[in-house]
mmCIF file of C-alpha atoms in Angstrom:
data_model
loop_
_atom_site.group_PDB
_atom_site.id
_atom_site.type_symbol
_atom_site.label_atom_id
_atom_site.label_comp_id
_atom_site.label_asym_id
_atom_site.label_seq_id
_atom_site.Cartn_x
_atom_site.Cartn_y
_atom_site.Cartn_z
ATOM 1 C CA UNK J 1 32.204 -94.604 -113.645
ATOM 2 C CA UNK J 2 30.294 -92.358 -111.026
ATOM 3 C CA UNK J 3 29.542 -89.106 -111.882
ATOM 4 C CA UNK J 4 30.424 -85.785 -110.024
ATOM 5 C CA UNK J 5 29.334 -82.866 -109.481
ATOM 6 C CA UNK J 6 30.625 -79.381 -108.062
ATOM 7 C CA UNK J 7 28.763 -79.653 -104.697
ATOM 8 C CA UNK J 8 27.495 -76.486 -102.815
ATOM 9 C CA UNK J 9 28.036 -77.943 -99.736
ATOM 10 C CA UNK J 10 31.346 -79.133 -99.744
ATOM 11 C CA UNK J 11 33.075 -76.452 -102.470
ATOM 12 C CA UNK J 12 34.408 -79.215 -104.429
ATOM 13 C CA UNK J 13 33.794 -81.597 -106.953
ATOM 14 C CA UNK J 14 32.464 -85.182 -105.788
ATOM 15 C CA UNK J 15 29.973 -88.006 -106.681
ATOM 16 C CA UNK J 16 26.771 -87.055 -107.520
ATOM 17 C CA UNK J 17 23.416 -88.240 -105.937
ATOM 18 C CA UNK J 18 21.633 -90.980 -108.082
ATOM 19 C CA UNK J 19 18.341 -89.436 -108.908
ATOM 20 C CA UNK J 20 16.834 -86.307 -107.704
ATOM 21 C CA UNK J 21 16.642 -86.747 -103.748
ATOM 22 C CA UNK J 22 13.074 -84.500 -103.336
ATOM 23 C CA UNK J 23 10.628 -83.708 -105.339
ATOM 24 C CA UNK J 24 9.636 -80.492 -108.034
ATOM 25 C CA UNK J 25 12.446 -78.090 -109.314
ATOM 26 C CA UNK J 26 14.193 -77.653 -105.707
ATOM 27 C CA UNK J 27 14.888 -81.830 -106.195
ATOM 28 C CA UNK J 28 15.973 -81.409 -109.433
ATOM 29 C CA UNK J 29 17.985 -78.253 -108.067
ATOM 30 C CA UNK J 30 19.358 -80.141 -105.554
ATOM 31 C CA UNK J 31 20.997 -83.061 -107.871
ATOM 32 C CA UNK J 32 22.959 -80.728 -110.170
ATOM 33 C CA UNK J 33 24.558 -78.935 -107.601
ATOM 34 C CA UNK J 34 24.920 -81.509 -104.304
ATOM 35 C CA UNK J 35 27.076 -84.162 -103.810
ATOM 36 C CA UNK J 36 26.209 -87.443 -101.769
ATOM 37 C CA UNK J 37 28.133 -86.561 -99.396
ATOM 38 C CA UNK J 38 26.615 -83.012 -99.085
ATOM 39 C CA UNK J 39 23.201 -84.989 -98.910
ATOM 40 C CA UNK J 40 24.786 -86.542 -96.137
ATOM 41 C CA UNK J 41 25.338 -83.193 -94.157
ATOM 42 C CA UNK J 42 21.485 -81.976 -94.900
ATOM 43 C CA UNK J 43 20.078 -85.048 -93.288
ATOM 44 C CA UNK J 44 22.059 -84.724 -90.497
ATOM 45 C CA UNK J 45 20.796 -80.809 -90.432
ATOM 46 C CA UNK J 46 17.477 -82.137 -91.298
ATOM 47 C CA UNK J 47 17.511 -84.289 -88.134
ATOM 48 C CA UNK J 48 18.405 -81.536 -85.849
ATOM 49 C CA UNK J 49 15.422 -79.195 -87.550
ATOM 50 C CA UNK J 50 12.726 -81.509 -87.379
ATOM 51 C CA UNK J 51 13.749 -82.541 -83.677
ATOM 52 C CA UNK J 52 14.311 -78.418 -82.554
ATOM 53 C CA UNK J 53 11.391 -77.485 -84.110
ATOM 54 C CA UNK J 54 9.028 -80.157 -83.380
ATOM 55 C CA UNK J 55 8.196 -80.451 -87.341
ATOM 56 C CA UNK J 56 5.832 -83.204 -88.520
ATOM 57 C CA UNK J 57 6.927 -84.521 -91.933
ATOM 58 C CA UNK J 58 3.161 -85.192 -93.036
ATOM 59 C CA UNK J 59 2.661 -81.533 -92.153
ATOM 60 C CA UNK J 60 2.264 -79.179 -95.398
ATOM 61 C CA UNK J 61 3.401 -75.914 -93.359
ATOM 62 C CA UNK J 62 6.468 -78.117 -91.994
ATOM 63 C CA UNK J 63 7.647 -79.483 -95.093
ATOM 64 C CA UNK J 64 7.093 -75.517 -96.385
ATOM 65 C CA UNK J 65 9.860 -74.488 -93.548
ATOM 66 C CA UNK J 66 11.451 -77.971 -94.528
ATOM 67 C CA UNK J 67 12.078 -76.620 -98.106
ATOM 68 C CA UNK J 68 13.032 -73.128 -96.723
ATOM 69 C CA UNK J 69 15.894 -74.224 -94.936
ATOM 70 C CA UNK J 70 16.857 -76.515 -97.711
ATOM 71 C CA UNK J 71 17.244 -73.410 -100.109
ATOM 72 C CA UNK J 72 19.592 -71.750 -96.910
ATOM 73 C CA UNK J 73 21.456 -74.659 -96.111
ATOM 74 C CA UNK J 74 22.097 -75.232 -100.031
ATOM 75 C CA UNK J 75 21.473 -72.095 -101.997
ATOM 76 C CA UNK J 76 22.087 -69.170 -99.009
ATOM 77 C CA UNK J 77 18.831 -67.855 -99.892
ATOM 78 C CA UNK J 78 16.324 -66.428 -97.649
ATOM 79 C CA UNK J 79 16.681 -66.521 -94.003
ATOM 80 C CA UNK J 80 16.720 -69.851 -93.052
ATOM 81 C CA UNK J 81 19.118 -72.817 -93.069
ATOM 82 C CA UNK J 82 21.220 -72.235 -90.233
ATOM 83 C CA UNK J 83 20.793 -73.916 -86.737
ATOM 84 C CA UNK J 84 18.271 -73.131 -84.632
ATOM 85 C CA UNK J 85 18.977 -69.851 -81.829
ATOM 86 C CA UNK J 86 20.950 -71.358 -79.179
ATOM 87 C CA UNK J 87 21.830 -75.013 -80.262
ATOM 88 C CA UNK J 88 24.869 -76.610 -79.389
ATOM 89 C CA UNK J 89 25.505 -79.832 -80.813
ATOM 90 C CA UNK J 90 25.862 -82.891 -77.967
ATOM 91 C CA UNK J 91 29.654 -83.436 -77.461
ATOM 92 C CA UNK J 92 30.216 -87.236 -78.522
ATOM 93 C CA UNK J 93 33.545 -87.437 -76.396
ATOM 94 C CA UNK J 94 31.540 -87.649 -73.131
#
């Protein structure tokens, strides 16, 4: 039986990541209170951060703004999280 969890993201109880999905007490963080498909939503977030911002994953100052937005997108806190100023997502129907 898979276990749940009472995600953050999507306000409702549902499976439960594997394992912690990053490292240190933000992973660890993350897995108690986000679902897999919450996960889901953060990568796709993720995607749109590292491509706005030009972030380099091997970076330590971008996986510092990296883990910043993580605790916004997740947690609320601090002042980062959101989309970037301006975005609008591409519209798939055209």
């Amino acid at each position: 039986m898979n276990q749940t969890v009472h995600c953050v993201v999507l306000k409702q109880d549902a499976e439960a990541l594997d394992s912690p999905p990053y490292p240190g007490e933000l992973g660890q963080r993350v897995f108690e209170n986000v679902s897999k498909g919450g996960w889901v939503q953060w990568l796709e977030r993720l995607t749109t951060i590292i491509n706005e911002n030009g972030l380099n994953t091997s970076d330590p100052k971008s996986l510092e703004l990296i883990e910043k937005h993580m605790e916004g997108f997740f947690f609320g806190e601090g002042d980062y999280g959101h989309l970037p100023a301006g975005f609008h997502a591409a519209d798939a129907s055209k």
